[in-house]
mmCIF file of C-alpha atoms and ligand atoms in Angstrom:
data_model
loop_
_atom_site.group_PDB
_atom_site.id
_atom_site.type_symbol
_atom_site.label_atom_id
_atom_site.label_comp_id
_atom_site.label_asym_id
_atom_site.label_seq_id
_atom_site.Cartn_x
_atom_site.Cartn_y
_atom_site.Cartn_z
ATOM 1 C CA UNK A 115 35.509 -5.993 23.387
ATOM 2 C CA UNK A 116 34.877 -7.551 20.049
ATOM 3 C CA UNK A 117 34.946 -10.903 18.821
ATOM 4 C CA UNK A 118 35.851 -11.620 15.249
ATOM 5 C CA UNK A 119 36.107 -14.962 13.813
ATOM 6 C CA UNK A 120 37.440 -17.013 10.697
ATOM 7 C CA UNK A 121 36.318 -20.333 9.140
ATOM 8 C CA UNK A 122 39.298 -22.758 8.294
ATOM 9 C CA UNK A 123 39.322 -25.932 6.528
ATOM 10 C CA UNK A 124 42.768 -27.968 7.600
ATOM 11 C CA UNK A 125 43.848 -31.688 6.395
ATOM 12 C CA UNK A 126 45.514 -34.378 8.302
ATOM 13 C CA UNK A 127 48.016 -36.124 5.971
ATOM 14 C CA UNK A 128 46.680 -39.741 6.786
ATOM 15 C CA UNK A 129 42.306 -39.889 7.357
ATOM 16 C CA UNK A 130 41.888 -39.585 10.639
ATOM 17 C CA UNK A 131 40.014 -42.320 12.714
ATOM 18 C CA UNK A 132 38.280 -43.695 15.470
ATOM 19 C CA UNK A 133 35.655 -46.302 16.383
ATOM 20 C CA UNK A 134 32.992 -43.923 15.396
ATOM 21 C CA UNK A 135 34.084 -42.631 12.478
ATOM 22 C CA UNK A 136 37.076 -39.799 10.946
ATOM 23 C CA UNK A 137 37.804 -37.616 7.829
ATOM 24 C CA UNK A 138 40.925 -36.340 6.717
ATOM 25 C CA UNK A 139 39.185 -32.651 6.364
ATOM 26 C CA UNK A 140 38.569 -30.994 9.689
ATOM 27 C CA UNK A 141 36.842 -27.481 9.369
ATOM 28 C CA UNK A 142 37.681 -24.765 12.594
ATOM 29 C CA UNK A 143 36.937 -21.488 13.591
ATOM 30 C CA UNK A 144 39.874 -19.075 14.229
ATOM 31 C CA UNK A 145 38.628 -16.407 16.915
ATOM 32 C CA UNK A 146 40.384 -13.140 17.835
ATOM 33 C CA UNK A 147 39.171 -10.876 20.720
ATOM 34 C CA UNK A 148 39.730 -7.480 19.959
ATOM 35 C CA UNK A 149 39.254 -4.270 22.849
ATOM 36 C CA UNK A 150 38.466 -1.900 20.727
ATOM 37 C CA UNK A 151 39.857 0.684 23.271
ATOM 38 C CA UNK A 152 43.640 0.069 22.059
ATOM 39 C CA UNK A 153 43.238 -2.609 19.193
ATOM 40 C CA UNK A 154 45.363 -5.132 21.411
ATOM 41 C CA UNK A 155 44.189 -8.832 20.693
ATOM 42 C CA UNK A 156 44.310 -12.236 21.907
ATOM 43 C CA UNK A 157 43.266 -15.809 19.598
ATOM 44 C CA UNK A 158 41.687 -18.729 20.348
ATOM 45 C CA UNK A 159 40.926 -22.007 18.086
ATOM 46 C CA UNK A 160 37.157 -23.707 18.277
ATOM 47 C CA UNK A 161 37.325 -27.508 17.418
ATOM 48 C CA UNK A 162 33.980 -28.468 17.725
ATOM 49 C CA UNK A 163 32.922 -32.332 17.311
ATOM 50 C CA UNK A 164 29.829 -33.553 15.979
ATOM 51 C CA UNK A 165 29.643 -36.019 19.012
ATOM 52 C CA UNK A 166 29.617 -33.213 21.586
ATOM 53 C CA UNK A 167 26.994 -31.790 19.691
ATOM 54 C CA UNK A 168 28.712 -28.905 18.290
ATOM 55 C CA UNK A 169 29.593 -27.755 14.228
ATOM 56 C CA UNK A 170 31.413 -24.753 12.698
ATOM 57 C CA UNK A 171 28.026 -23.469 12.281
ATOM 58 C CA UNK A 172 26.806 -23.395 15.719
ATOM 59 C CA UNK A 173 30.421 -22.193 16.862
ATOM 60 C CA UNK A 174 29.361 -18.962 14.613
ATOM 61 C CA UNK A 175 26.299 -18.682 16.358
ATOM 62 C CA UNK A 176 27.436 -19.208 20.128
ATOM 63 C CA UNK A 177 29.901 -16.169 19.002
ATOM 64 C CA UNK A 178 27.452 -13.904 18.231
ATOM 65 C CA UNK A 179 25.531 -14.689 21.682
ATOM 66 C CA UNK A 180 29.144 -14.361 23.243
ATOM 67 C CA UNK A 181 29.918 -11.600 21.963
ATOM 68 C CA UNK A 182 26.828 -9.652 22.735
ATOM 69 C CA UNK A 183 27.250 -10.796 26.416
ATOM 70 C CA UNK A 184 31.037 -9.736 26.660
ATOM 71 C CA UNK A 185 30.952 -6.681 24.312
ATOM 72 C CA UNK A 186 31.148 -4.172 27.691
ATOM 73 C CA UNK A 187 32.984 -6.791 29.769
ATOM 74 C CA UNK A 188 36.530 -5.929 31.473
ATOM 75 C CA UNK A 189 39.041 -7.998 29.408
ATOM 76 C CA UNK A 190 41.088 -8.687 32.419
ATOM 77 C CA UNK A 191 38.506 -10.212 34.224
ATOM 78 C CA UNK A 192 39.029 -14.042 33.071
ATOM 79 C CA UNK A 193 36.778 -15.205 35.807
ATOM 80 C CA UNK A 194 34.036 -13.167 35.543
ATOM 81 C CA UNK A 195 34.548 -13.543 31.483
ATOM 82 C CA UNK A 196 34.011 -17.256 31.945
ATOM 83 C CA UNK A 197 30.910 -17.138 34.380
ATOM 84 C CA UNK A 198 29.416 -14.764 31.541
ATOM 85 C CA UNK A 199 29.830 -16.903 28.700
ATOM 86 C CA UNK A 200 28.677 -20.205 30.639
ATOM 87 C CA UNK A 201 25.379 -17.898 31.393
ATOM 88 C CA UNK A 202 25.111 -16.999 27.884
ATOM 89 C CA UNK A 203 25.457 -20.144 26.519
ATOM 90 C CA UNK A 204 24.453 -23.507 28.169
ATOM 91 C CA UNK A 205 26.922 -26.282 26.020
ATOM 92 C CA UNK A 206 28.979 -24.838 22.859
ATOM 93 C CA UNK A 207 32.238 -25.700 24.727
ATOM 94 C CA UNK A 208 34.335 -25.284 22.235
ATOM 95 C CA UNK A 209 33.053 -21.981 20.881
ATOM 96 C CA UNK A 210 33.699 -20.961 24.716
ATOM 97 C CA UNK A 211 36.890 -22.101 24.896
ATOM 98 C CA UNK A 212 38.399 -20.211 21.664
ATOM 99 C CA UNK A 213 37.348 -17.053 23.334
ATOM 100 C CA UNK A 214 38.767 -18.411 26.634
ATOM 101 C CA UNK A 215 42.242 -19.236 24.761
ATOM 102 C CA UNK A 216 42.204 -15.389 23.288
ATOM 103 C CA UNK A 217 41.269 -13.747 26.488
ATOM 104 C CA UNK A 218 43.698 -15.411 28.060
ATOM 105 C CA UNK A 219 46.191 -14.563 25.027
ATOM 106 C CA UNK A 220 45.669 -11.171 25.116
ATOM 107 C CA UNK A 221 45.696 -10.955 29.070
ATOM 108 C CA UNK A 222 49.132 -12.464 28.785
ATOM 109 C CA UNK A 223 50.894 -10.215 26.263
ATOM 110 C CA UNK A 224 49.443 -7.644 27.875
ATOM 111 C CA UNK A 225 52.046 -8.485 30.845
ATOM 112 C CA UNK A 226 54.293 -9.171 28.536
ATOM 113 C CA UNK A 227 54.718 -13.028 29.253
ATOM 114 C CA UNK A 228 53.648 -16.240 28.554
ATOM 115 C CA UNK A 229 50.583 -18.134 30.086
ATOM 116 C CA UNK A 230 52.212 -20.522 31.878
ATOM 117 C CA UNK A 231 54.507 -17.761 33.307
ATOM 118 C CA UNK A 232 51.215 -16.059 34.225
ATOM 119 C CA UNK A 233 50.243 -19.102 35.698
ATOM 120 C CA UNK A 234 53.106 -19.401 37.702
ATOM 121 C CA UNK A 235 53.952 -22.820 35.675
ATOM 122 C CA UNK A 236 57.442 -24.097 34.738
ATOM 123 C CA UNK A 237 57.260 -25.627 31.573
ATOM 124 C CA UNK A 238 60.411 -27.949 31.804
ATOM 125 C CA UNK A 239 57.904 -30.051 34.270
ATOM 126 C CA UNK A 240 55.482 -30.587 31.499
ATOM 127 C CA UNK A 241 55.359 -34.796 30.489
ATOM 128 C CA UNK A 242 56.193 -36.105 27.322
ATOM 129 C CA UNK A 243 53.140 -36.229 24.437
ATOM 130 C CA UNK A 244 52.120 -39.169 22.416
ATOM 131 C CA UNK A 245 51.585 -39.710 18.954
ATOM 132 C CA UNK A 246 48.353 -41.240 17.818
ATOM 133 C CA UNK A 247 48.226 -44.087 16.036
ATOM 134 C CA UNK A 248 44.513 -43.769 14.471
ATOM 135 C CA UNK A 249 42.897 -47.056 13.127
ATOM 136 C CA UNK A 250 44.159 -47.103 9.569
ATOM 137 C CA UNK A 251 42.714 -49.436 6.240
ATOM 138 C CA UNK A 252 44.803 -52.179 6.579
ATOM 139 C CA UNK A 253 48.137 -53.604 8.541
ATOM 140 C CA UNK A 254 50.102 -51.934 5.961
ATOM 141 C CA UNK A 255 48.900 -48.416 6.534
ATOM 142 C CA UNK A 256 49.181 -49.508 10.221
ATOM 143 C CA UNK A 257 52.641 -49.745 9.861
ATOM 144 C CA UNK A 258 53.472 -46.795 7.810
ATOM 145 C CA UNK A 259 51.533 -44.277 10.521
ATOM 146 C CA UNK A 260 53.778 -46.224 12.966
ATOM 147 C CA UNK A 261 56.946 -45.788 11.047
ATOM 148 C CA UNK A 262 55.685 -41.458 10.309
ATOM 149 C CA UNK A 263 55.532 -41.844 14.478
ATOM 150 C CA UNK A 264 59.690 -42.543 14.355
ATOM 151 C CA UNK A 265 60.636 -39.513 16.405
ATOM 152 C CA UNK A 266 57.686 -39.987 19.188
ATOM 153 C CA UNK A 267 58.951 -42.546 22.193
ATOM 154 C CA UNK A 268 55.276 -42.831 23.452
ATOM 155 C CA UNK A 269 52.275 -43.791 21.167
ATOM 156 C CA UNK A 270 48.482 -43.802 21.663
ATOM 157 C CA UNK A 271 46.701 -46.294 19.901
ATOM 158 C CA UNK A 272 43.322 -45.907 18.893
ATOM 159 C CA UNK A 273 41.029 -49.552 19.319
ATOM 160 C CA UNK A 274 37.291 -49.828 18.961
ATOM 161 C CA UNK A 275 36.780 -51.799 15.710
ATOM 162 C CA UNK A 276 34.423 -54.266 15.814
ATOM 163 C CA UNK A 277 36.639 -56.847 15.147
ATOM 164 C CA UNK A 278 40.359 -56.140 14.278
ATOM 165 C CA UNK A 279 41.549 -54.554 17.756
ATOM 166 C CA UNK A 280 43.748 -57.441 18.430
ATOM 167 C CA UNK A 281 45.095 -57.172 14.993
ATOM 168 C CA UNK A 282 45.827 -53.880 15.781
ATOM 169 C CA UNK A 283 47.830 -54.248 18.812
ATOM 170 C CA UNK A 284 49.829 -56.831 17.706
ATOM 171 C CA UNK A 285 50.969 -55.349 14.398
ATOM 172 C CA UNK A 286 51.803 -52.112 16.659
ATOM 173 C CA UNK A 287 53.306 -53.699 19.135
ATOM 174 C CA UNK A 288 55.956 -55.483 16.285
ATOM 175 C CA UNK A 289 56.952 -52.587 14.741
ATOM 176 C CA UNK A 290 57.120 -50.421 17.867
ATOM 177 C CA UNK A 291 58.742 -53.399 19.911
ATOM 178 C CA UNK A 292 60.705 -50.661 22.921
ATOM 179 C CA UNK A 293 57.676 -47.754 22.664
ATOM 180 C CA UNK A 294 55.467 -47.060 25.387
ATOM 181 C CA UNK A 295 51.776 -47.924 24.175
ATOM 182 C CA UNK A 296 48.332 -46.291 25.710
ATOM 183 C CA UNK A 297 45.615 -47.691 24.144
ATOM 184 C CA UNK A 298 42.042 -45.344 24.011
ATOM 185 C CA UNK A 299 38.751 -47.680 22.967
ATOM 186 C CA UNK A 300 36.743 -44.734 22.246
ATOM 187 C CA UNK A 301 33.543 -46.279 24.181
ATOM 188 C CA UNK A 302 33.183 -48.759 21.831
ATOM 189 C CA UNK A 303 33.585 -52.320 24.316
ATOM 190 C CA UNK A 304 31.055 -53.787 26.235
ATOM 191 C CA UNK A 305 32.632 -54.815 29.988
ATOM 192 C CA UNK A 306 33.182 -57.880 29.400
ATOM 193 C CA UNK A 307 34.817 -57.663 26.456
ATOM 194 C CA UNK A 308 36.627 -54.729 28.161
ATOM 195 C CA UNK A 309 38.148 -57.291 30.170
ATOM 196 C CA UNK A 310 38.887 -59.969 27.697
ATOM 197 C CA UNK A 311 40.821 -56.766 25.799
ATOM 198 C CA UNK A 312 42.815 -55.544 28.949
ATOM 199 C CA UNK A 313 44.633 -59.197 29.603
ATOM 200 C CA UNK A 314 45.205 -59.145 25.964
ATOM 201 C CA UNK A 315 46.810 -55.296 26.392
ATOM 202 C CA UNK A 316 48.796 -56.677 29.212
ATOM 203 C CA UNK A 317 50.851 -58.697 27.395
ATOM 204 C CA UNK A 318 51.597 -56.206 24.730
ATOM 205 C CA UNK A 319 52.972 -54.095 27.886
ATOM 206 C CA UNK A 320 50.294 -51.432 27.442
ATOM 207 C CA UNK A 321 50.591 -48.798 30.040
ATOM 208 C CA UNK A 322 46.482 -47.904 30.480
ATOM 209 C CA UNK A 323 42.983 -47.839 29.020
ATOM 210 C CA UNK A 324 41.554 -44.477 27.768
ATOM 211 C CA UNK A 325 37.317 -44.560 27.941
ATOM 212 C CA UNK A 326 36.800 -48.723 27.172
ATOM 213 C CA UNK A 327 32.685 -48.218 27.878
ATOM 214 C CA UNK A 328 30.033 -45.694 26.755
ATOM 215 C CA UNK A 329 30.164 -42.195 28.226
ATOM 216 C CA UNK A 330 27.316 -42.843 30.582
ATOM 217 C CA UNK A 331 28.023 -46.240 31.661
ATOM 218 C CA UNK A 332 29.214 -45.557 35.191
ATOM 219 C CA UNK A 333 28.302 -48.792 36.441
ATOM 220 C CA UNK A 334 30.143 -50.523 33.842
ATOM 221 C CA UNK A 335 33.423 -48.422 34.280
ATOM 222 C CA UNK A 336 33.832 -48.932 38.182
ATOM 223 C CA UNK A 337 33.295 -53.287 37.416
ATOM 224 C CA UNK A 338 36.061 -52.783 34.651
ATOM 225 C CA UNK A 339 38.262 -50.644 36.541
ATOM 226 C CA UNK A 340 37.687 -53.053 39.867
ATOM 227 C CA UNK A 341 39.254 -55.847 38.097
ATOM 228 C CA UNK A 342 41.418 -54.034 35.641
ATOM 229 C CA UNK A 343 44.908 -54.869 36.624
ATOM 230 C CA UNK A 344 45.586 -51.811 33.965
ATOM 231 C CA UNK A 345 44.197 -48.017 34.868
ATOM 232 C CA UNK A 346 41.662 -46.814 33.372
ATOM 233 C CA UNK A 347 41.048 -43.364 32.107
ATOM 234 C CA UNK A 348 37.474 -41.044 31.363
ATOM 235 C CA UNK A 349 37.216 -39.150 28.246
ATOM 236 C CA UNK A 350 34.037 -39.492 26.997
ATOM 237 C CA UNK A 351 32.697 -39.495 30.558
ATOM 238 C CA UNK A 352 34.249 -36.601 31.828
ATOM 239 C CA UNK A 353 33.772 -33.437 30.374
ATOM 240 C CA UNK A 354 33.948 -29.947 33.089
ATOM 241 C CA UNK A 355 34.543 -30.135 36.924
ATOM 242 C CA UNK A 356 31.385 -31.537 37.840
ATOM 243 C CA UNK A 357 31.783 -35.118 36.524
ATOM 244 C CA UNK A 358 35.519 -35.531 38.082
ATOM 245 C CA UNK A 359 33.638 -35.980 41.308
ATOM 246 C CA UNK A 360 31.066 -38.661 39.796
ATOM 247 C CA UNK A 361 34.511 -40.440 38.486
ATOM 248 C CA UNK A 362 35.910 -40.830 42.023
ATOM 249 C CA UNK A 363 36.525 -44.604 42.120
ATOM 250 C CA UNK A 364 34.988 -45.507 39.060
ATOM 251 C CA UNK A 365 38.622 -44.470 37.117
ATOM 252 C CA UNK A 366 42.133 -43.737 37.936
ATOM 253 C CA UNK A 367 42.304 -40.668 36.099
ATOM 254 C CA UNK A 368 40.997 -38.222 33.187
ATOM 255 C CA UNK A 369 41.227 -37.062 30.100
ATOM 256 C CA UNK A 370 40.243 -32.936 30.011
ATOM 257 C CA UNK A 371 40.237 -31.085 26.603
ATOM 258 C CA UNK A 372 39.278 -27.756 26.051
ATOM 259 C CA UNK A 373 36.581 -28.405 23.411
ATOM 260 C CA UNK A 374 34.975 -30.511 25.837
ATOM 261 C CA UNK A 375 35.154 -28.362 29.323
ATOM 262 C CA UNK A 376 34.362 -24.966 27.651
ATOM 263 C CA UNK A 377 37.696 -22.902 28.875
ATOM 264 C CA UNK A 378 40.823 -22.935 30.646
ATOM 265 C CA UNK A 379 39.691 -21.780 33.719
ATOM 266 C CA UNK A 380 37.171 -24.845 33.724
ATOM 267 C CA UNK A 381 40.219 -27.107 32.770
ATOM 268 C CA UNK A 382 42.163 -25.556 35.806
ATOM 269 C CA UNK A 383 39.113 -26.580 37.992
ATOM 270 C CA UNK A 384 39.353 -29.821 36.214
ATOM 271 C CA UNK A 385 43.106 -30.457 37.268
ATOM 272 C CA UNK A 386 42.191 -29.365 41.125
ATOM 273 C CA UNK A 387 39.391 -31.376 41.441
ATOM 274 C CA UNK A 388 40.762 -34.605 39.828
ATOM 275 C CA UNK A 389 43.699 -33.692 42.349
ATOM 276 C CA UNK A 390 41.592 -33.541 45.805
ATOM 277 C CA UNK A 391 40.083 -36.541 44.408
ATOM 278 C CA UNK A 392 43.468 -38.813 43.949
ATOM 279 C CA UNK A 393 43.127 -39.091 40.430
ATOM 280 C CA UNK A 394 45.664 -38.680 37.753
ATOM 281 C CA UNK A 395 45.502 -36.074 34.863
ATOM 282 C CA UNK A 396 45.736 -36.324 31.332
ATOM 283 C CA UNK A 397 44.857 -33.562 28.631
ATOM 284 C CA UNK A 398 44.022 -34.288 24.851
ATOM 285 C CA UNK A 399 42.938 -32.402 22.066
ATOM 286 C CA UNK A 400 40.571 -32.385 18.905
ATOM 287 C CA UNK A 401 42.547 -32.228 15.484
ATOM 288 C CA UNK A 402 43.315 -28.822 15.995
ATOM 289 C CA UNK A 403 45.693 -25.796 14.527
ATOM 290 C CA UNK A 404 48.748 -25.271 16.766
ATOM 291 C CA UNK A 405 46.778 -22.103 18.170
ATOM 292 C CA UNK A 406 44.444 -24.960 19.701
ATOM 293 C CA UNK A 407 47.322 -27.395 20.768
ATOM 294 C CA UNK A 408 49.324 -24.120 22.123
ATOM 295 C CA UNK A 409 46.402 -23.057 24.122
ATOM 296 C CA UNK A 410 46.073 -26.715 26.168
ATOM 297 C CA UNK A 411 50.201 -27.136 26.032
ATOM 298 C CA UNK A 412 50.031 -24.220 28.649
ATOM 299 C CA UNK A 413 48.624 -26.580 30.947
ATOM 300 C CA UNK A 414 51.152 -29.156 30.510
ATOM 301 C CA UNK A 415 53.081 -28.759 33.585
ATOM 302 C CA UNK A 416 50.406 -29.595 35.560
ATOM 303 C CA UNK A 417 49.934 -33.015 34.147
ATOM 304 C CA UNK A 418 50.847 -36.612 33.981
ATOM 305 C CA UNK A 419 49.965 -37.645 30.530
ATOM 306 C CA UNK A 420 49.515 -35.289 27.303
ATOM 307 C CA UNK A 421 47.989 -36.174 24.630
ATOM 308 C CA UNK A 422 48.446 -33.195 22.544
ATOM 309 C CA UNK A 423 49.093 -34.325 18.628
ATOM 310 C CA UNK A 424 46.677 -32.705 17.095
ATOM 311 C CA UNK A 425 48.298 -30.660 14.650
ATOM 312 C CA UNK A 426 51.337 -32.684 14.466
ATOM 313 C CA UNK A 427 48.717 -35.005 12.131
ATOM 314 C CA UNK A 428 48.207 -31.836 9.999
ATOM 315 C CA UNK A 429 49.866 -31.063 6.801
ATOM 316 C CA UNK A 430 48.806 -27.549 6.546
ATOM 317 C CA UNK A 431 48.966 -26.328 10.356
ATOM 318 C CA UNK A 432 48.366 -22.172 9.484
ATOM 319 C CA UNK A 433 49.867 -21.704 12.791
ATOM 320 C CA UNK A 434 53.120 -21.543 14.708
ATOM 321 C CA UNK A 435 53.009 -22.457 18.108
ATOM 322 C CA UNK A 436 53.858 -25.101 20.746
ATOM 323 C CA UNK A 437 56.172 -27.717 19.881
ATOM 324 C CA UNK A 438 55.457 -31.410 20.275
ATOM 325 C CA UNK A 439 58.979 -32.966 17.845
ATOM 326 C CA UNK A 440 59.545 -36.028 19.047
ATOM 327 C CA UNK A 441 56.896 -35.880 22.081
ATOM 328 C CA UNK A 442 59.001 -33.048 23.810
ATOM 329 C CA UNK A 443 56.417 -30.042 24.587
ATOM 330 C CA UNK A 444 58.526 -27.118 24.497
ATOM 331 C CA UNK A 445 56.793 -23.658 24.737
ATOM 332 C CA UNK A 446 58.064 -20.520 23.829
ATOM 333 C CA UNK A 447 58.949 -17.346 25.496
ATOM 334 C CA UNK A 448 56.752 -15.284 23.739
ATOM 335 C CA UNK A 449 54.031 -13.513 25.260
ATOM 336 C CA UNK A 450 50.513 -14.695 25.647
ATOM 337 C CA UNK A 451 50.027 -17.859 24.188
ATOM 338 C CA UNK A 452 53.203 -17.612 21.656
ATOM 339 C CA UNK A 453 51.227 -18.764 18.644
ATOM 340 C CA UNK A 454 51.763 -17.081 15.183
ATOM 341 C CA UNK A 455 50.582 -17.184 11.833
ATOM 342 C CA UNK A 456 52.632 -19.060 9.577
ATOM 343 C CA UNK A 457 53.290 -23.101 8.804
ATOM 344 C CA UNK A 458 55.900 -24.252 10.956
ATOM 345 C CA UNK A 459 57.220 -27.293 8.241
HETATM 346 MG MG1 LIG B 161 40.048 -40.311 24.066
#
């Protein structure tokens, strides 16, 4: 097989950001896998993030070592696919999940259905996704990204400033008096201020806590989440199969994305393990094209929270895929992933 790609620069309509940092320009890479035997194809989105290490750049090069390791490998052999690319490249998750998303695409419309129907998934199960409210300027831009977030019943609100996150809250909280809030720190709070934040949260009926402590602060996590009377969630601190385990008591749950566990296989193992271990599942996303947010949607029916906006906050989404109006995921009927080229608004 043969793996093509395409650099993309897409925009969110309002800058996009978090404690550490946003942009409103968000460059991707656009990957089809091609077997050259009958031309059929499958596509898959790379979103990599600076803060998993990964850029555009190196997405191009983890192709080329990709592709050299796959170019004789059996296209229907997803596992064995995976396993390959892992020992071909040690990180470069996301560049390994865009070719996981179009093997998996092209596996699919080979059959002739869609993923989740490959999967044996029913996608009227999947939950509702939120909306994110990133941390904007000022109250008033606050309140316009809340009123652009009309349609969505559940919103995630992004905290982490150094010192405007009760501001926040409260101005959110006023002019989204009946939504359900989930609040994600982004690892920016110490513990104890963790703490301080969470009976604050409380009263502003906030539902739970995505990633309130650095990524590697175990320690930390487990004292919040022992006297959290809200659960807590790992991002940051969970990113393939092999941390879930680490997590087991520390959190109530975890957040998976594809651009951090390297595939959709991984992301299966992800959902199993957090299962054995009692925990509850969420699944985000980068800022991504719908072909990203489609590829993760197929999961949905295995989860308890999505958190799958990421091209809802684009204005110039080159893809068709997945819906998330007014936090409903509905997926298509078309084969494979069901994603096609074109805006969809
Ligand atoms: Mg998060």
């Amino acid at each position: 097989m043969q793996i093509l790609h395409e650099l993309i620069a897409v925009h969110t309509r309002q800058p996009f950001v978090i404690a550490r940092g946003g942009s409103s320009e968000w460059r991707r890479v656009i990957v089809r896998v091609v077997d050259e035997r009958d031309g059929a194809e499958g596509w898959g989105e790379a979103a990599p993030s600076p803060f998993y290490g990964e850029t555009p750049e190196t997405v191009v090069a983890a192709l080329a070592r990709i592709g050299a390791a796959l170019a004789n490998h059996d296209p229907w052999a997803l596992e064995t696919a995976e396993a390959e690319m892992n020992r071909a490249v040690r990180w470069n998750a996301s560049a390994k999940s865009a070719v996981s998303a179009a093997l998996h695409d092209l596996a699919a419309k080979r059959l002739g259905v869609p993923l989740y129907r490959m999967w044996g998934l029913d996608p009227a199960t999947a939950p509702q996704s939120t909306y994110t409210i990133a941390i904007a300027a000022d109250d008033d831009a606050l309140r316009r990204s809340v009123d652009e977030a009309a349609p969505y019943p559940i919103l995630k609100v992004k905290l982490g400033t150094p010192d405007r996150d009760a501001a926040i809250i409260r101005t959110v909280r006023a002019a989204a008096p009946d939504k359900r809030l989930r609040v994600d720190a982004n690892a920016a709070w110490t513990a104890k201020h963790a703490l301080r934040m969470i009976e604050l949260l409380l009263d502003y009926d906030v539902e739970f806590v995505e990633q309130p402590l650095a990524a590697h602060d175990l320690d930390g996590l487990r004292f919040v989440r022992d006297r959290s009377p809200l659960p807590i969630v790992a991002d940051e601190s969970c990113l393939v199969a092999s941390d879930v385990a680490k997590l087991d008591g520390v959190v109530d749950g975890i957040n998976l994305k594809l651009a951090k566990c390297g595939g959709l296989r991984e992301a299966l193992r992800m959902i199993a393990t957090a299962r054995a271990h009692g925990m509850m599942v969420m699944a985000g996303c980068m800022i991504e094209t719908s072909l990203g947010i489609t590829a993760a949607a197929h999961l949905a029916p295995l989860l308890d929270y999505a958190d799958l906006d990421g091209a809802a906050l684009l204005k110039d989404d080159p893809f068709r895929g997945v819906s998330i109006a007014g936090g409903r995921i509905t997926l298509g009927d078309a084969p494979g992933l069901g994603v096609s080229r074109g805006q969809s608004r």
